[in-house]
Tab-separated table of C-alpha atoms in Angstrom:
chain	number	residue	atom	x	y	z
A	1	UNK	CA	-22.468	-73.131	-37.263
A	2	UNK	CA	-21.052	-76.714	-36.932
A	3	UNK	CA	-20.924	-78.631	-33.960
A	4	UNK	CA	-19.808	-82.165	-33.098
A	5	UNK	CA	-21.110	-84.915	-30.244
A	6	UNK	CA	-19.160	-86.968	-28.078
A	7	UNK	CA	-19.829	-88.983	-25.424
A	8	UNK	CA	-18.990	-87.668	-21.990
A	9	UNK	CA	-17.682	-88.998	-18.990
A	10	UNK	CA	-17.140	-88.097	-15.341
A	11	UNK	CA	-14.476	-86.181	-16.263
A	12	UNK	CA	-16.438	-83.871	-18.466
A	13	UNK	CA	-18.068	-82.831	-15.195
A	14	UNK	CA	-17.020	-79.164	-15.099
A	15	UNK	CA	-18.014	-78.510	-18.882
A	16	UNK	CA	-21.266	-80.493	-18.856
A	17	UNK	CA	-22.319	-78.615	-15.314
A	18	UNK	CA	-21.064	-74.798	-17.157
A	19	UNK	CA	-23.138	-75.151	-20.156
A	20	UNK	CA	-26.563	-76.487	-17.277
A	21	UNK	CA	-25.900	-73.475	-15.204
A	22	UNK	CA	-25.392	-71.114	-18.320
A	23	UNK	CA	-28.831	-72.399	-19.744
A	24	UNK	CA	-30.846	-70.762	-16.972
A	25	UNK	CA	-33.485	-72.382	-14.764
A	26	UNK	CA	-35.896	-71.068	-12.701
A	27	UNK	CA	-34.148	-70.605	-9.352
A	28	UNK	CA	-36.812	-72.657	-7.655
A	29	UNK	CA	-35.827	-76.184	-9.761
A	30	UNK	CA	-33.359	-78.301	-8.266
A	31	UNK	CA	-31.426	-78.104	-11.775
A	32	UNK	CA	-30.179	-74.659	-10.048
A	33	UNK	CA	-28.559	-76.541	-7.207
A	34	UNK	CA	-26.522	-78.949	-9.302
A	35	UNK	CA	-23.245	-79.233	-8.320
A	36	UNK	CA	-20.554	-80.156	-10.634
A	37	UNK	CA	-20.304	-83.844	-8.248
A	38	UNK	CA	-23.767	-84.588	-8.948
A	39	UNK	CA	-23.074	-84.168	-12.548
A	40	UNK	CA	-19.957	-86.604	-12.358
A	41	UNK	CA	-21.845	-88.824	-10.318
A	42	UNK	CA	-25.248	-88.474	-12.519
A	43	UNK	CA	-22.397	-89.755	-15.549
A	44	UNK	CA	-21.001	-92.284	-13.797
A	45	UNK	CA	-24.498	-93.863	-13.550
A	46	UNK	CA	-24.965	-94.207	-16.937
A	47	UNK	CA	-23.134	-91.540	-19.524
A	48	UNK	CA	-24.282	-88.494	-21.589
A	49	UNK	CA	-23.217	-86.443	-24.211
A	50	UNK	CA	-21.368	-83.030	-24.904
A	51	UNK	CA	-22.213	-80.706	-28.235
A	52	UNK	CA	-18.920	-78.684	-29.286
A	53	UNK	CA	-18.025	-75.788	-31.132
A	54	UNK	CA	-14.548	-75.992	-31.150
A	55	UNK	CA	-12.937	-75.926	-28.140
A	56	UNK	CA	-16.634	-74.461	-26.426
A	57	UNK	CA	-19.103	-76.978	-25.304
A	58	UNK	CA	-22.429	-75.601	-26.266
A	59	UNK	CA	-24.884	-78.241	-25.028
A	60	UNK	CA	-25.343	-81.129	-23.123
A	61	UNK	CA	-27.167	-83.933	-22.363
A	62	UNK	CA	-26.993	-87.307	-19.682
A	63	UNK	CA	-28.577	-90.585	-19.592
A	64	UNK	CA	-28.884	-93.631	-17.330
A	65	UNK	CA	-30.373	-96.611	-17.164
A	66	UNK	CA	-33.772	-97.155	-15.124
A	67	UNK	CA	-34.384	-101.068	-15.473
A	68	UNK	CA	-34.506	-103.234	-18.457
A	69	UNK	CA	-36.773	-101.386	-20.600
A	70	UNK	CA	-36.394	-98.096	-20.108
A	71	UNK	CA	-33.112	-95.429	-20.788
A	72	UNK	CA	-33.963	-92.333	-19.062
A	73	UNK	CA	-32.647	-89.166	-20.719
A	74	UNK	CA	-31.787	-86.201	-18.168
A	75	UNK	CA	-29.805	-83.043	-17.861
A	76	UNK	CA	-30.365	-81.544	-21.781
A	77	UNK	CA	-29.499	-78.075	-22.190
A	78	UNK	CA	-27.806	-75.670	-24.552
A	79	UNK	CA	-26.099	-72.562	-24.504
A	80	UNK	CA	-29.324	-69.584	-24.831
A	81	UNK	CA	-26.796	-67.907	-27.528
A	82	UNK	CA	-26.790	-70.981	-29.558
A	83	UNK	CA	-30.327	-72.454	-30.026
A	84	UNK	CA	-32.515	-73.195	-32.649
A	85	UNK	CA	-29.756	-74.370	-34.439
A	86	UNK	CA	-30.592	-78.325	-33.861
A	87	UNK	CA	-28.332	-78.901	-31.032
A	88	UNK	CA	-30.586	-79.837	-28.675
A	89	UNK	CA	-32.472	-82.770	-31.031
A	90	UNK	CA	-29.277	-83.813	-32.141
A	91	UNK	CA	-28.804	-84.426	-28.023
A	92	UNK	CA	-32.024	-85.986	-27.551
A	93	UNK	CA	-31.224	-88.760	-30.919
A	94	UNK	CA	-28.229	-89.587	-29.932
A	95	UNK	CA	-29.599	-90.570	-26.398
A	96	UNK	CA	-32.429	-92.575	-28.877
A	97	UNK	CA	-29.411	-94.111	-30.493
A	98	UNK	CA	-27.747	-95.451	-27.358
A	99	UNK	CA	-31.286	-96.953	-26.049
A	100	UNK	CA	-31.982	-98.632	-29.698
A	101	UNK	CA	-28.214	-99.923	-29.458
A	102	UNK	CA	-28.285	-101.639	-26.067
A	103	UNK	CA	-31.784	-102.735	-26.169
A	104	UNK	CA	-34.242	-100.333	-24.383
A	105	UNK	CA	-38.044	-100.475	-25.290
A	106	UNK	CA	-38.278	-96.594	-24.137
A	107	UNK	CA	-36.950	-93.422	-23.663
A	108	UNK	CA	-37.899	-91.555	-20.469
A	109	UNK	CA	-37.706	-87.941	-18.813
A	110	UNK	CA	-38.660	-85.340	-16.738
A	111	UNK	CA	-40.013	-82.005	-17.016
A	112	UNK	CA	-39.941	-79.489	-14.385
A	113	UNK	CA	-43.317	-77.650	-13.201
A	114	UNK	CA	-40.570	-74.677	-13.872
A	115	UNK	CA	-39.987	-75.406	-17.534
A	116	UNK	CA	-42.841	-76.486	-18.672
A	117	UNK	CA	-42.228	-74.633	-21.578
A	118	UNK	CA	-39.762	-77.847	-23.233
A	119	UNK	CA	-43.061	-79.540	-23.668
A	120	UNK	CA	-43.749	-78.785	-27.670
A	121	UNK	CA	-40.173	-79.699	-28.096
A	122	UNK	CA	-39.794	-83.377	-26.688
A	123	UNK	CA	-43.472	-83.814	-28.336
A	124	UNK	CA	-42.218	-82.391	-31.569
A	125	UNK	CA	-39.248	-84.910	-31.521
A	126	UNK	CA	-42.156	-88.143	-30.241
A	127	UNK	CA	-42.114	-87.881	-27.202
A	128	UNK	CA	-45.850	-88.018	-24.925
A	129	UNK	CA	-47.059	-87.376	-22.039
A	130	UNK	CA	-47.277	-90.131	-19.630
A	131	UNK	CA	-49.484	-89.480	-16.566
A	132	UNK	CA	-49.452	-93.117	-15.318
A	133	UNK	CA	-45.915	-92.680	-15.276
A	134	UNK	CA	-43.993	-91.648	-12.002
A	135	UNK	CA	-40.311	-90.398	-12.463
A	136	UNK	CA	-38.433	-92.385	-9.963
A	137	UNK	CA	-35.663	-89.786	-8.989
A	138	UNK	CA	-38.136	-86.660	-8.337
A	139	UNK	CA	-36.765	-84.285	-6.212
A	140	UNK	CA	-38.784	-84.307	-3.231
A	141	UNK	CA	-38.529	-80.807	-2.109
A	142	UNK	CA	-40.134	-80.257	-5.584
A	143	UNK	CA	-43.417	-80.124	-7.330
A	144	UNK	CA	-43.521	-83.455	-9.197
A	145	UNK	CA	-42.527	-83.218	-12.814
A	146	UNK	CA	-44.232	-83.887	-15.827
A	147	UNK	CA	-43.297	-87.555	-17.586
A	148	UNK	CA	-42.749	-87.902	-20.842
A	149	UNK	CA	-42.342	-91.312	-22.862
A	150	UNK	CA	-40.580	-92.498	-26.385
A	151	UNK	CA	-40.995	-96.146	-27.835
A	152	UNK	CA	-37.580	-96.743	-29.103
A	153	UNK	CA	-37.041	-99.895	-32.034
A	154	UNK	CA	-34.612	-101.982	-31.064
A	155	UNK	CA	-32.920	-104.502	-33.345
A	156	UNK	CA	-31.667	-106.743	-29.919
A	157	UNK	CA	-35.486	-106.442	-29.118
A	158	UNK	CA	-36.163	-107.992	-32.510
A	159	UNK	CA	-38.178	-105.759	-33.422
A	160	UNK	CA	-36.945	-104.626	-37.086
A	161	UNK	CA	-34.861	-101.312	-36.887
A	162	UNK	CA	-31.716	-101.267	-38.208
A	163	UNK	CA	-28.806	-100.627	-35.893
A	164	UNK	CA	-27.808	-97.069	-35.335
A	165	UNK	CA	-25.008	-96.155	-33.240
A	166	UNK	CA	-23.921	-92.767	-31.413
A	167	UNK	CA	-21.702	-90.628	-33.972
A	168	UNK	CA	-20.450	-87.022	-34.625
A	169	UNK	CA	-23.080	-85.175	-35.362
A	170	UNK	CA	-22.498	-81.330	-37.675
A	171	UNK	CA	-25.223	-78.947	-37.590
A	172	UNK	CA	-26.421	-79.351	-41.173
A	173	UNK	CA	-27.225	-83.560	-40.069
A	174	UNK	CA	-29.337	-82.064	-36.960
A	175	UNK	CA	-31.803	-80.259	-38.869
A	176	UNK	CA	-35.090	-80.103	-36.329
């Protein structure tokens, strides 16, 4: 399967939301109560990417700035029948490329207590649990999430990494 990543804007909220809901989540999670309007608002706070297989949206991820040093990754989802093909990893890398390009020192993400099985996926991508970080956007009606962080080296921060830009990604480029 070949897929292409494209930036997502608030107008893409219906397709983005459809991927999120298809991905499934424990009904106790605030994820399952997310509305299209919430997705549009969130994409307007930062941005995101959709993975497409032809005319079908098969994956999504959002991001937003959280201060001068942190870019927060959120709403990563892949349709269940499309998992295991590198889509999720490609979406995470696209957010990391935004962070590097824009000079952020780290990418942060929060994992719901109802979705802890995804932590090894993020660890394989270089993220580490950081119990000292409090997730500023946690839903007060839900248990505190597990926070993971990855340092990002950015050319704009003078740390020597080559400049990377988000690009279209095909499955053969997105091996996990």
